mmCIF file with all atom_site columns, C-alpha atoms in Angstrom:
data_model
loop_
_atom_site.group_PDB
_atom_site.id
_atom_site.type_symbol
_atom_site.label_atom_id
_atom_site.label_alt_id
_atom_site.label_comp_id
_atom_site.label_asym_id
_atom_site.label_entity_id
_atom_site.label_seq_id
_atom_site.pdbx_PDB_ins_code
_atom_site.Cartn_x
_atom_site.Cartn_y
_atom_site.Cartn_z
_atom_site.occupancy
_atom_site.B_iso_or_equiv
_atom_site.pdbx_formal_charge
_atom_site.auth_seq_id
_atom_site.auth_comp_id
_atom_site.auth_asym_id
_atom_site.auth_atom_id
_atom_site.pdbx_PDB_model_num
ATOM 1   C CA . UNK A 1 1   ? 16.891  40.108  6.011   1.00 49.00 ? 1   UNK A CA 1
ATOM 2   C CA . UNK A 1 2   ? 12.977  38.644  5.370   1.00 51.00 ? 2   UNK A CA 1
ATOM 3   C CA . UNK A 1 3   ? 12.736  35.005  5.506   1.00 50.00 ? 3   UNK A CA 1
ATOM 4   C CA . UNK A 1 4   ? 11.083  33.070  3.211   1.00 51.00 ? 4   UNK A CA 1
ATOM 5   C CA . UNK A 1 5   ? 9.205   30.495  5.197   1.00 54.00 ? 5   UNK A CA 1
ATOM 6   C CA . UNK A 1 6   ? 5.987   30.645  3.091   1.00 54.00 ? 6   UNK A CA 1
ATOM 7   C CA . UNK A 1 7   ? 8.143   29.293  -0.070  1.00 53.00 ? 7   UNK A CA 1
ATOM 8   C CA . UNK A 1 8   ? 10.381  27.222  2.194   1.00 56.00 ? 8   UNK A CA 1
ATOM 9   C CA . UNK A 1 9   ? 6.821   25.532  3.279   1.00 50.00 ? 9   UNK A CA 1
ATOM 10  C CA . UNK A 1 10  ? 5.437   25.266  -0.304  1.00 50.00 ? 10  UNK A CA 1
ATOM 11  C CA . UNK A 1 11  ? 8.505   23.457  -1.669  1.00 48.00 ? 11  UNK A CA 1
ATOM 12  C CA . UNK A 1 12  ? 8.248   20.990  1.266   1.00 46.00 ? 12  UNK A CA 1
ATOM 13  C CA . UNK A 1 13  ? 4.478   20.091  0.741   1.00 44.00 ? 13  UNK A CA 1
ATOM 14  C CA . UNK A 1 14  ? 5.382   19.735  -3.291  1.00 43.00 ? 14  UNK A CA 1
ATOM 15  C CA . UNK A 1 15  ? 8.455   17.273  -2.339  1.00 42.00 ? 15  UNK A CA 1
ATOM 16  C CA . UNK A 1 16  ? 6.127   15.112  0.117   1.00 39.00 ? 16  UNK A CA 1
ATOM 17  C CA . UNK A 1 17  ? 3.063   14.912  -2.669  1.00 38.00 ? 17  UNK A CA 1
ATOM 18  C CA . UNK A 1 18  ? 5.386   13.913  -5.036  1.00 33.00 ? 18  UNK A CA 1
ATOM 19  C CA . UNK A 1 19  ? 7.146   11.386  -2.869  1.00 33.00 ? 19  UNK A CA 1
ATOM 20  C CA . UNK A 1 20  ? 3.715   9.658   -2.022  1.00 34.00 ? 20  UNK A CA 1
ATOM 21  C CA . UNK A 1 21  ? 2.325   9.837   -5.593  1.00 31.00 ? 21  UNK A CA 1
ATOM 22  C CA . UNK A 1 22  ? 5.576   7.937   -6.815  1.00 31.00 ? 22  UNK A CA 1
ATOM 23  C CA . UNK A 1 23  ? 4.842   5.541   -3.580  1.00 35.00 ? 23  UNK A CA 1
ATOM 24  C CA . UNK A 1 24  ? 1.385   4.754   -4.887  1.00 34.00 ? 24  UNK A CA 1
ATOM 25  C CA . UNK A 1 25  ? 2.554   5.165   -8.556  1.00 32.00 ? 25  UNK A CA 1
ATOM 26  C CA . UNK A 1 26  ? 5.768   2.670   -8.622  1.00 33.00 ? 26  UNK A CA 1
ATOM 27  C CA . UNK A 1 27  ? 3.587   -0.658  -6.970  1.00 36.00 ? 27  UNK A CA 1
ATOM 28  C CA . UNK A 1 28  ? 3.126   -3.281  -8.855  1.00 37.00 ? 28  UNK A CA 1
ATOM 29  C CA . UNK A 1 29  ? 0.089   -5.292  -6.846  1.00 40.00 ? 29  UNK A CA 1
ATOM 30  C CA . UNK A 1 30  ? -3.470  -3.923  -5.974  1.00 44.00 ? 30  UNK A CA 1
ATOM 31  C CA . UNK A 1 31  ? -5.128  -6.685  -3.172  1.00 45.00 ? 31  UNK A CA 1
ATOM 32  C CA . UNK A 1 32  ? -8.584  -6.109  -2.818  1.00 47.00 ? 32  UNK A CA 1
ATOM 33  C CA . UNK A 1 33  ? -10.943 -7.785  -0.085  1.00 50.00 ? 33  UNK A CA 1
ATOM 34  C CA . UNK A 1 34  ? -14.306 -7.165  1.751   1.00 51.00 ? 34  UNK A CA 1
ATOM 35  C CA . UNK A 1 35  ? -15.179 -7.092  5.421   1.00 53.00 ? 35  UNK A CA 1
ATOM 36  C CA . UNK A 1 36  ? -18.637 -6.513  6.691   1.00 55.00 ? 36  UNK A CA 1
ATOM 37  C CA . UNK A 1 37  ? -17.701 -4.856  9.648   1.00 63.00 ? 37  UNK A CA 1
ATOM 38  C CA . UNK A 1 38  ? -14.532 -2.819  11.056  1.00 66.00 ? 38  UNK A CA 1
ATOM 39  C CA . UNK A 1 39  ? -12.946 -4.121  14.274  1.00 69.00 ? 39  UNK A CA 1
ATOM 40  C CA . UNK A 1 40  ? -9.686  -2.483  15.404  1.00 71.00 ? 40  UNK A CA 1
ATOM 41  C CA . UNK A 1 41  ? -6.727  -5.348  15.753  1.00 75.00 ? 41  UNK A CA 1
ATOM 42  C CA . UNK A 1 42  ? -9.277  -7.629  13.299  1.00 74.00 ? 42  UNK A CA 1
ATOM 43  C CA . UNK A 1 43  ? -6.960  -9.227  11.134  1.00 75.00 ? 43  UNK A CA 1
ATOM 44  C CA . UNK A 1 44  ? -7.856  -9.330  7.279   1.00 71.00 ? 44  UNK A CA 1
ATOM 45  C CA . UNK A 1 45  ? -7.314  -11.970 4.781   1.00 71.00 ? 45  UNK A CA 1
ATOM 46  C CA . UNK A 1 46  ? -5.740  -10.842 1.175   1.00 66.00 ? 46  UNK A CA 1
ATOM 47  C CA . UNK A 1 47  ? -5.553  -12.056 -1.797  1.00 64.00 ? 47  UNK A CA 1
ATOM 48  C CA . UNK A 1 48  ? -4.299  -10.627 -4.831  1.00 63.00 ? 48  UNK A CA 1
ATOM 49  C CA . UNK A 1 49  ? -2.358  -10.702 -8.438  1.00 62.00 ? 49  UNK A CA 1
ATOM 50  C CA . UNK A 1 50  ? 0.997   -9.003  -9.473  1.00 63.00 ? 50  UNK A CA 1
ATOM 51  C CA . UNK A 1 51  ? 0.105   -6.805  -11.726 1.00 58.00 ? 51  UNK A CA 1
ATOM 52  C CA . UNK A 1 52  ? 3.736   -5.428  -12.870 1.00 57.00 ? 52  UNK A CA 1
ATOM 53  C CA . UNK A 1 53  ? 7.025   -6.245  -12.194 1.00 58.00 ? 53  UNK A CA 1
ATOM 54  C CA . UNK A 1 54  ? 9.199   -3.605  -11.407 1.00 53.00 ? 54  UNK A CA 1
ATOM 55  C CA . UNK A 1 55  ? 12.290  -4.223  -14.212 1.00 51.00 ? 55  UNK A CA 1
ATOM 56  C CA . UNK A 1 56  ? 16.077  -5.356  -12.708 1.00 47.00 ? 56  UNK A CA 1
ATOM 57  C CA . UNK A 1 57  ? 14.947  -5.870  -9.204  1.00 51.00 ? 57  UNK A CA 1
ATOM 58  C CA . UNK A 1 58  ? 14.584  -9.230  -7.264  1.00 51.00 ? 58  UNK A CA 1
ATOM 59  C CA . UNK A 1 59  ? 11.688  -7.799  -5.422  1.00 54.00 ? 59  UNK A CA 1
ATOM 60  C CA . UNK A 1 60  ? 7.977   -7.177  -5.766  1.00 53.00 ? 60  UNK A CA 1
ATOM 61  C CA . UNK A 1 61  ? 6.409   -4.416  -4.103  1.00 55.00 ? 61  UNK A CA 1
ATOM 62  C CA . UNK A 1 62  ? 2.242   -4.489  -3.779  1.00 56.00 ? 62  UNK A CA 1
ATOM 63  C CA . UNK A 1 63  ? -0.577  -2.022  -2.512  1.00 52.00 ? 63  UNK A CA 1
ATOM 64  C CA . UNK A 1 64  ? -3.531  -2.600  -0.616  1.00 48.00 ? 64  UNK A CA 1
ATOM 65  C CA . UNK A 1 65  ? -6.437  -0.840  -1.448  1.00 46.00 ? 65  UNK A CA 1
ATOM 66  C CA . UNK A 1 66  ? -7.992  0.215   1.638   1.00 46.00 ? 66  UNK A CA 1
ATOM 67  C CA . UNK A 1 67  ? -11.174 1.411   0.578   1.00 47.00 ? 67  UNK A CA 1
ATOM 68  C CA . UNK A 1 68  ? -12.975 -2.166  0.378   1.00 50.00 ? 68  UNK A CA 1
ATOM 69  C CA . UNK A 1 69  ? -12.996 -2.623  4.015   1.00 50.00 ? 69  UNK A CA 1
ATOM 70  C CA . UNK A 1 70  ? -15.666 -1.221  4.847   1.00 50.00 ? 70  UNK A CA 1
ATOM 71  C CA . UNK A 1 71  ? -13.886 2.488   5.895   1.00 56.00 ? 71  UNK A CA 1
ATOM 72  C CA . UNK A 1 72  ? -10.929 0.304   7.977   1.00 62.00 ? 72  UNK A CA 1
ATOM 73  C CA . UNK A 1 73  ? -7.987  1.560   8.769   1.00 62.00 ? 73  UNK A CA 1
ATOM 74  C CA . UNK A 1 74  ? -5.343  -1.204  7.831   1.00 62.00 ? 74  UNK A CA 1
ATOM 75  C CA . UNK A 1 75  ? -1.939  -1.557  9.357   1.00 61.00 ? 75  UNK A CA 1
ATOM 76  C CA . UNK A 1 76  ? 0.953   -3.906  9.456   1.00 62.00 ? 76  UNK A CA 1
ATOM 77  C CA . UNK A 1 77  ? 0.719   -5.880  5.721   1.00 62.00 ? 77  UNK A CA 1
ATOM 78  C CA . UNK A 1 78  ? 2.278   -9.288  6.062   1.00 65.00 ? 78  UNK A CA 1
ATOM 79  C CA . UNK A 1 79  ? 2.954   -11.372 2.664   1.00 66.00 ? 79  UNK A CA 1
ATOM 80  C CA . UNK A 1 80  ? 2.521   -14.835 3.965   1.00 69.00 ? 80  UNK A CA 1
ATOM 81  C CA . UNK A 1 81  ? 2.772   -16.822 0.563   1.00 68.00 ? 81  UNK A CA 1
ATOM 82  C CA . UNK A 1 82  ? 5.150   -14.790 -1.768  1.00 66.00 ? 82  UNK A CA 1
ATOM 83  C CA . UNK A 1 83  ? 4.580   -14.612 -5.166  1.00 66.00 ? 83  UNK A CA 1
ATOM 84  C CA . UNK A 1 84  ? 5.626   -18.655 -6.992  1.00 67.00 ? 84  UNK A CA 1
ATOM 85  C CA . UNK A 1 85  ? 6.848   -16.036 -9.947  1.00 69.00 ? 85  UNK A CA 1
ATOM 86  C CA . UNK A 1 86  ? 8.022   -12.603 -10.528 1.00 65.00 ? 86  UNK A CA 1
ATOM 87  C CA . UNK A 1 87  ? 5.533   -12.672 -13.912 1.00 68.00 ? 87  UNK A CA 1
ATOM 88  C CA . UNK A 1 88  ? 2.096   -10.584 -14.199 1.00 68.00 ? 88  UNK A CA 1
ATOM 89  C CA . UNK A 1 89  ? -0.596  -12.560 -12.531 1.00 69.00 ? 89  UNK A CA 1
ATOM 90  C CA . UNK A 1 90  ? 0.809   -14.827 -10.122 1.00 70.00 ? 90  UNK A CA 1
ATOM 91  C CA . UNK A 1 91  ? -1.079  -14.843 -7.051  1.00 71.00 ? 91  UNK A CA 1
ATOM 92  C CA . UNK A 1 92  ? 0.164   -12.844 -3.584  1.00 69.00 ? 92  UNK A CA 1
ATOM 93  C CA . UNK A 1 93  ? -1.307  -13.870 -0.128  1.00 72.00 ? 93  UNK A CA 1
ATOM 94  C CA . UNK A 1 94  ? -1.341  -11.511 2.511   1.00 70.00 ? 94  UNK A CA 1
ATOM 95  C CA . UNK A 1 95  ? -2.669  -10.238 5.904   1.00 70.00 ? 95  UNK A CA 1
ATOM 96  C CA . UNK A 1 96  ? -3.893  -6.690  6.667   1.00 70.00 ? 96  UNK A CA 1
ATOM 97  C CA . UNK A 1 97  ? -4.567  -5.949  10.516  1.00 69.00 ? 97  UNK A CA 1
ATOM 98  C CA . UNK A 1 98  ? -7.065  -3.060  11.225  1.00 68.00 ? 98  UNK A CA 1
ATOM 99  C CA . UNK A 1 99  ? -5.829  -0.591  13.180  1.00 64.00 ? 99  UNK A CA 1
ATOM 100 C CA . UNK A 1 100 ? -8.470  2.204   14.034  1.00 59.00 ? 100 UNK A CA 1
ATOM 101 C CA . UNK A 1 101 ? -12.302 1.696   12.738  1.00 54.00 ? 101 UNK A CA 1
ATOM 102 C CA . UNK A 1 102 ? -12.146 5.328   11.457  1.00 53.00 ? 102 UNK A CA 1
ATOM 103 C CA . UNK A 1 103 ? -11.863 5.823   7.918   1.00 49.00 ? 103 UNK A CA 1
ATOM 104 C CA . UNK A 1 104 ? -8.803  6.816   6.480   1.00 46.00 ? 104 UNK A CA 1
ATOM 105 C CA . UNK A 1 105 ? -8.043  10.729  6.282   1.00 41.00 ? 105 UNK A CA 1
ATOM 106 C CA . UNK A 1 106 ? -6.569  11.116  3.185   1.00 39.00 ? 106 UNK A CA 1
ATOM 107 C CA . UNK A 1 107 ? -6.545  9.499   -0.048  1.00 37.00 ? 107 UNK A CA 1
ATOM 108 C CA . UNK A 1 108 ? -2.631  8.252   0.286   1.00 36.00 ? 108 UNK A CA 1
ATOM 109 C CA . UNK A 1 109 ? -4.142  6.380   3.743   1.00 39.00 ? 109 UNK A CA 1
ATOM 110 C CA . UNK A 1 110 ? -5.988  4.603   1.500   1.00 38.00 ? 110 UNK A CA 1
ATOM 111 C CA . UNK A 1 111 ? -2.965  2.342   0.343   1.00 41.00 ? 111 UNK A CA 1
ATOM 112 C CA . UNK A 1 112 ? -0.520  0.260   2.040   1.00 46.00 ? 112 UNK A CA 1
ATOM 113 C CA . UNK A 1 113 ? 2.617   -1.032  0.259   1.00 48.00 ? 113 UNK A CA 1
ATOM 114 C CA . UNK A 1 114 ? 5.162   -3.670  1.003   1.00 51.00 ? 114 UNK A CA 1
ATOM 115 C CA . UNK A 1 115 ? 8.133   -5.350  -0.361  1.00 54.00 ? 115 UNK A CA 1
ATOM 116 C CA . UNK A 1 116 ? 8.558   -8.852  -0.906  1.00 56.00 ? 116 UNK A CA 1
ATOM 117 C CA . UNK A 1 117 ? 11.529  -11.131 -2.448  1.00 55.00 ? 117 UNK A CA 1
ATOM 118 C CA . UNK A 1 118 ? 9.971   -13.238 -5.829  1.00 56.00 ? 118 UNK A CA 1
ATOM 119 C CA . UNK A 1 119 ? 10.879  -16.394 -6.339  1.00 50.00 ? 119 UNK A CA 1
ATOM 120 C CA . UNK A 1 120 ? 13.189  -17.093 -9.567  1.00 48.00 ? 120 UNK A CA 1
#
């Protein structure tokens, strides 16, 4: 009996695009910073907004755009001030580590999400 590993394979690669896009897609919070240069274990400073609110959940999830620091690699997002509001616009704190001075690969390296509890 053939196989079918080719479609096997294509179905695969459509469910793991799809299941990053919606990663990407569903946060609510883009934090943006600079750094002039790219040490690995460096750890970043970020600062952001909520931008959306997911609806019916006690919880905020935010991305970090990557591409600002200068080509870093950033790891290991920690929300040290959560949001004082689960409304559009309240200030996030964060910190990003760098973890390899390489640029990311892909486009979905680019972002880093998290999950943190709002405050009611």
């Amino acid at each position: 009996m053939p196989s079918d590993d080719n479609g096997d394979f294509a179905a695969m690669t459509l469910a793991a695009s799809v299941a990053m896009a919606a990663v990407v897609l569903a946060a609510s919070t883009v934090v943006t910073a600079q750094t002039s240069s790219c040490v690995s274990g460096q750890v970043l400073t970020i600062n952001g907004r909520i931008l959306d609110i997911w609806k019916g959940k006690n919880a905020t999830a935010f991305t970090v755009d990557a591409r600002p620091y200068a080509g870093c690699r950033i790891v290991s997002i920690l929300v040290t001030t959560p949001p004082s509001s689960c409304t559009k616009g309240a200030q996030i704190s964060a910190t990003g580590k760098i973890d390899e001075p390489e640029g990311p690969l892909d486009g979905f390296e680019m972002w880093k999400t998290t999950t943190v509890a709002c405050r009611r």
